Amino acid sequence: MTHVEDELTSQPESWARAAAEAGRHSGALPARGERVAIVGCGTSYFMAQAAAVLRESAGQGETDAFAASEFPAGRSYDRVVALTRSGTTTEVLDLLGQLKGRTRTTALTADPATPVMAAADEVVVLDFADERSVVQTRFATTALTLLRAHLGLHTDAVVADARTALTTLLPEGLVGCTQVTFLGSGWTVGLAHEAGLKMREAALAWTEAYPAMEYRHGPISITTTGTATWMLGEAPEGLAEQVRETGGLWVPGTLDPLAELVRVQRLAVAVAAARGLDPDRPRHLTRSVILARP
């Protein structure tokens, strides 16, 4: 079993633990009414997108999400939350340094022996969700689970769905598809982008991701026999039928969207295996992007 397989299969237990511990971290997480930005890089950025929509939709306060390198200088927030598995990513540390002393910051990380511990004002360490793999699975979804639980949006049913995602067969023919498009709506748009990234990282697959209603505005033109369209969450009316009319495979989201992402992670590993690739050694990638200083 690869590291990524071992880590993705442990997600139900990690989610349950994060949800159980959310209460003791409440002081470090955004309070109701705060104006908040959530930042990250790569997978963490897509989790930030999902978390921002969840928080604002729950009426907790205005919430934005940015890639750490694209944070708008001069914009005022009550708190900036940084997601960083490694605690060493250059763009995240640079941003936290710029915000020091003028904006309250919180970091969610997996490694307590890294520079982010001193860079952020407050830190939540999810070391039980740390990973050996380059390709993120467990830490990202556990961090999002913590934030969902903090918002009162996590239930035991989510963990049950994750277990179902690990035990049910993937749709027939999906592993052999030449292209997969992932769709989301609201908070699941971020999950759709993360789903596409997992397939690209682990399996060098051609994937795309869009808000579901945008799919008709051009992207559906690539859909045909041998491609798939996977919906994370509830699909817009009539979209499944349109995809089937193209000859493409329609994959409905039947589980909690975060559990659907677990199914995508399994697909990425399966496609990698079918192509003779090692998902623990993705091309051109390292566990953390640390930029050399001039």
CSV table of C-alpha atoms in Angstrom, one decimal, residues 38-228:
chain,number,residue,atom,x,y,z
A,38,ILE,CA,-8.6,32.2,4.7
A,39,VAL,CA,-5.4,31.5,2.8
A,40,GLY,CA,-3.3,28.6,1.6
A,41,CYS,CA,-1.4,27.2,-1.4
A,42,GLY,CA,-2.4,24.3,-3.7
A,43,THR,CA,-4.8,22.0,-1.9
A,44,SER,CA,-4.9,24.3,1.1
A,45,TYR,CA,-6.1,27.1,-1.1
A,46,PHE,CA,-9.0,25.0,-2.4
A,47,MET,CA,-9.9,24.0,1.2
A,48,ALA,CA,-9.8,27.7,2.0
A,49,GLN,CA,-12.3,28.4,-0.8
A,50,ALA,CA,-14.7,25.8,0.6
A,51,ALA,CA,-14.4,27.0,4.2
A,52,ALA,CA,-14.9,30.6,3.3
A,53,VAL,CA,-18.2,29.9,1.5
A,54,LEU,CA,-19.4,27.6,4.4
A,55,ARG,CA,-18.7,30.3,7.0
A,56,GLU,CA,-20.3,33.2,5.1
A,57,SER,CA,-23.3,31.1,4.1
A,58,ALA,CA,-23.8,30.2,7.7
A,59,GLY,CA,-24.1,33.8,8.6
A,60,GLN,CA,-20.9,33.9,10.6
A,61,GLY,CA,-19.4,37.0,8.8
A,62,GLU,CA,-17.8,38.1,5.6
A,63,THR,CA,-15.2,35.6,4.6
A,64,ASP,CA,-12.8,35.6,1.6
A,65,ALA,CA,-10.3,33.0,0.3
A,66,PHE,CA,-7.0,33.7,-1.4
A,67,ALA,CA,-3.9,31.9,-2.6
A,68,ALA,CA,-1.3,33.2,-0.1
A,69,SER,CA,0.6,34.8,-2.9
A,70,GLU,CA,-2.4,36.8,-4.0
A,71,PHE,CA,-3.5,38.3,-0.7
A,72,PRO,CA,-4.7,41.9,-1.4
A,73,ALA,CA,-2.3,44.2,0.3
A,74,GLY,CA,-4.0,46.9,2.3
A,75,ARG,CA,-7.3,45.1,2.7
A,76,SER,CA,-8.5,45.0,6.3
A,77,TYR,CA,-9.5,41.8,8.1
A,78,ASP,CA,-10.1,41.0,11.8
A,79,ARG,CA,-8.4,37.7,11.3
A,80,VAL,CA,-6.5,35.8,8.7
A,81,VAL,CA,-6.5,32.0,8.9
A,82,ALA,CA,-3.7,30.1,7.1
A,83,LEU,CA,-3.9,26.5,6.2
A,84,THR,CA,-0.4,24.9,5.8
A,85,ARG,CA,0.2,21.2,6.3
A,86,SER,CA,4.0,21.5,6.3
A,87,GLY,CA,4.3,24.8,8.2
A,88,THR,CA,7.2,25.7,5.9
A,89,THR,CA,5.6,27.0,2.7
A,90,THR,CA,7.3,30.3,1.7
A,91,GLU,CA,4.3,32.2,0.5
A,92,VAL,CA,2.3,31.5,3.7
A,93,LEU,CA,5.2,32.4,6.0
A,94,ASP,CA,5.9,35.6,4.0
A,95,LEU,CA,2.2,36.7,4.4
A,96,LEU,CA,2.1,35.9,8.1
A,97,GLY,CA,5.2,38.0,8.5
A,98,GLN,CA,3.7,40.9,6.7
A,99,LEU,CA,0.5,40.7,8.9
A,100,LYS,CA,2.4,40.4,12.2
A,101,GLY,CA,1.4,43.0,14.6
A,102,ARG,CA,-1.5,44.5,12.6
A,103,THR,CA,-3.9,41.6,11.8
A,104,ARG,CA,-4.6,38.7,14.1
A,105,THR,CA,-3.5,35.4,12.5
A,106,THR,CA,-4.3,31.7,13.0
A,107,ALA,CA,-2.5,28.8,11.4
A,108,LEU,CA,-3.8,25.3,11.0
A,109,THR,CA,-0.8,22.9,10.5
A,110,ALA,CA,0.2,19.3,10.9
A,111,ASP,CA,3.8,19.8,12.1
A,112,PRO,CA,4.5,21.7,15.4
A,113,ALA,CA,8.3,21.8,14.7
A,114,THR,CA,8.1,24.3,11.9
A,115,PRO,CA,8.5,28.1,11.4
A,116,VAL,CA,4.7,28.6,11.3
A,117,MET,CA,4.5,28.1,15.1
A,118,ALA,CA,6.3,31.5,15.6
A,119,ALA,CA,4.9,33.2,12.5
A,120,ALA,CA,1.2,33.0,13.5
A,121,ASP,CA,-0.4,34.6,16.5
A,122,GLU,CA,-2.3,31.3,17.3
A,123,VAL,CA,-1.8,27.8,16.0
A,124,VAL,CA,-4.0,24.7,15.8
A,125,VAL,CA,-1.9,21.6,15.3
A,126,LEU,CA,-3.5,18.6,13.7
A,127,ASP,CA,-0.5,16.4,14.0
A,128,PHE,CA,-2.6,13.2,14.0
A,129,ALA,CA,-3.5,14.1,10.4
A,130,ASP,CA,0.0,14.6,9.2
A,131,GLU,CA,1.1,12.8,6.1
A,132,ARG,CA,4.3,11.2,4.6
A,133,SER,CA,2.9,11.6,1.0
A,134,VAL,CA,3.5,14.5,-1.2
A,135,VAL,CA,-0.1,14.4,-2.4
A,136,GLN,CA,-2.4,15.8,0.3
A,137,THR,CA,-5.5,13.9,1.3
A,138,ARG,CA,-6.0,13.4,5.1
A,139,PHE,CA,-4.7,16.7,6.4
A,140,ALA,CA,-6.7,18.9,4.0
A,141,THR,CA,-10.0,17.2,4.7
A,142,THR,CA,-9.3,17.0,8.4
A,143,ALA,CA,-8.6,20.8,8.6
A,144,LEU,CA,-11.9,21.4,6.7
A,145,THR,CA,-13.7,19.1,9.0
A,146,LEU,CA,-12.4,21.1,12.0
A,147,LEU,CA,-13.7,24.3,10.5
A,148,ARG,CA,-17.1,22.7,9.6
A,149,ALA,CA,-17.4,21.4,13.2
A,150,HIS,CA,-16.5,24.9,14.5
A,151,LEU,CA,-19.4,26.3,12.4
A,152,GLY,CA,-21.8,23.6,13.7
A,153,LEU,CA,-22.0,22.0,10.2
A,154,HIS,CA,-20.4,18.6,10.9
A,155,THR,CA,-22.4,15.5,11.8
A,156,ASP,CA,-21.7,11.8,12.4
A,157,ALA,CA,-23.3,11.2,9.0
A,158,VAL,CA,-20.3,12.8,7.3
A,159,VAL,CA,-18.0,10.2,8.9
A,160,ALA,CA,-20.4,7.4,8.0
A,161,ASP,CA,-20.4,8.6,4.4
A,162,ALA,CA,-16.6,8.7,4.3
A,163,ARG,CA,-16.6,5.0,5.4
A,164,THR,CA,-19.0,4.3,2.6
A,165,ALA,CA,-16.8,6.1,0.1
A,166,LEU,CA,-13.9,3.8,1.1
A,167,THR,CA,-15.9,0.6,0.7
A,168,THR,CA,-18.1,1.0,-2.4
A,169,LEU,CA,-16.9,0.3,-5.9
A,170,LEU,CA,-16.1,3.1,-8.3
A,171,PRO,CA,-18.4,3.5,-11.2
A,172,GLU,CA,-17.7,1.1,-14.0
A,173,GLY,CA,-15.6,2.5,-16.8
A,174,LEU,CA,-14.4,5.5,-14.8
A,175,VAL,CA,-10.8,4.5,-14.4
A,176,GLY,CA,-10.5,4.2,-18.2
A,177,CYS,CA,-11.9,7.6,-19.0
A,178,THR,CA,-9.6,9.9,-20.9
A,179,GLN,CA,-10.8,13.1,-19.2
A,180,VAL,CA,-12.8,14.0,-16.1
A,181,THR,CA,-14.5,17.2,-15.3
A,182,PHE,CA,-15.5,17.9,-11.6
A,183,LEU,CA,-18.4,20.3,-10.8
A,184,GLY,CA,-19.5,21.9,-7.6
A,185,SER,CA,-21.8,24.6,-6.3
A,186,GLY,CA,-21.3,27.0,-3.4
A,187,TRP,CA,-18.7,25.5,-1.0
A,188,THR,CA,-18.2,22.4,-3.2
A,189,VAL,CA,-16.6,24.5,-6.0
A,190,GLY,CA,-13.5,24.4,-3.9
A,191,LEU,CA,-13.8,20.7,-3.5
A,192,ALA,CA,-14.2,20.3,-7.3
A,193,HIS,CA,-11.0,22.2,-7.9
A,194,GLU,CA,-9.3,20.0,-5.3
A,195,ALA,CA,-10.7,16.8,-7.0
A,196,GLY,CA,-9.2,17.9,-10.3
A,197,LEU,CA,-5.8,18.7,-8.6
A,198,LYS,CA,-5.7,15.2,-7.0
A,199,MET,CA,-6.1,13.5,-10.4
A,200,ARG,CA,-3.4,15.7,-12.0
A,201,GLU,CA,-0.9,15.2,-9.2
A,202,ALA,CA,-1.3,11.5,-8.6
A,203,ALA,CA,-2.2,10.2,-12.0
A,204,LEU,CA,-1.1,12.9,-14.5
A,205,ALA,CA,-4.7,12.9,-15.7
A,206,TRP,CA,-6.5,15.5,-17.8
A,207,THR,CA,-9.0,17.1,-15.5
A,208,GLU,CA,-11.0,20.3,-15.2
A,209,ALA,CA,-13.2,21.9,-12.6
A,210,TYR,CA,-16.0,24.5,-12.7
A,211,PRO,CA,-19.0,25.8,-10.9
A,212,ALA,CA,-21.8,23.5,-12.1
A,213,MET,CA,-23.9,26.3,-13.8
A,214,GLU,CA,-20.8,27.4,-15.7
A,215,TYR,CA,-20.3,24.0,-17.3
A,216,ARG,CA,-22.9,24.7,-20.0
A,217,HIS,CA,-21.0,27.9,-21.0
A,218,GLY,CA,-18.3,26.2,-23.0
A,219,PRO,CA,-16.7,23.3,-21.0
A,220,ILE,CA,-19.4,20.8,-21.9
A,221,SER,CA,-18.0,21.0,-25.5
A,222,ILE,CA,-15.2,18.6,-24.6
A,223,THR,CA,-17.6,16.0,-23.1
A,224,THR,CA,-18.0,12.9,-25.2
A,225,THR,CA,-17.8,9.1,-25.1
A,226,GLY,CA,-14.9,8.1,-22.9
A,227,THR,CA,-15.0,11.2,-20.7
A,228,ALA,CA,-16.7,11.7,-17.4
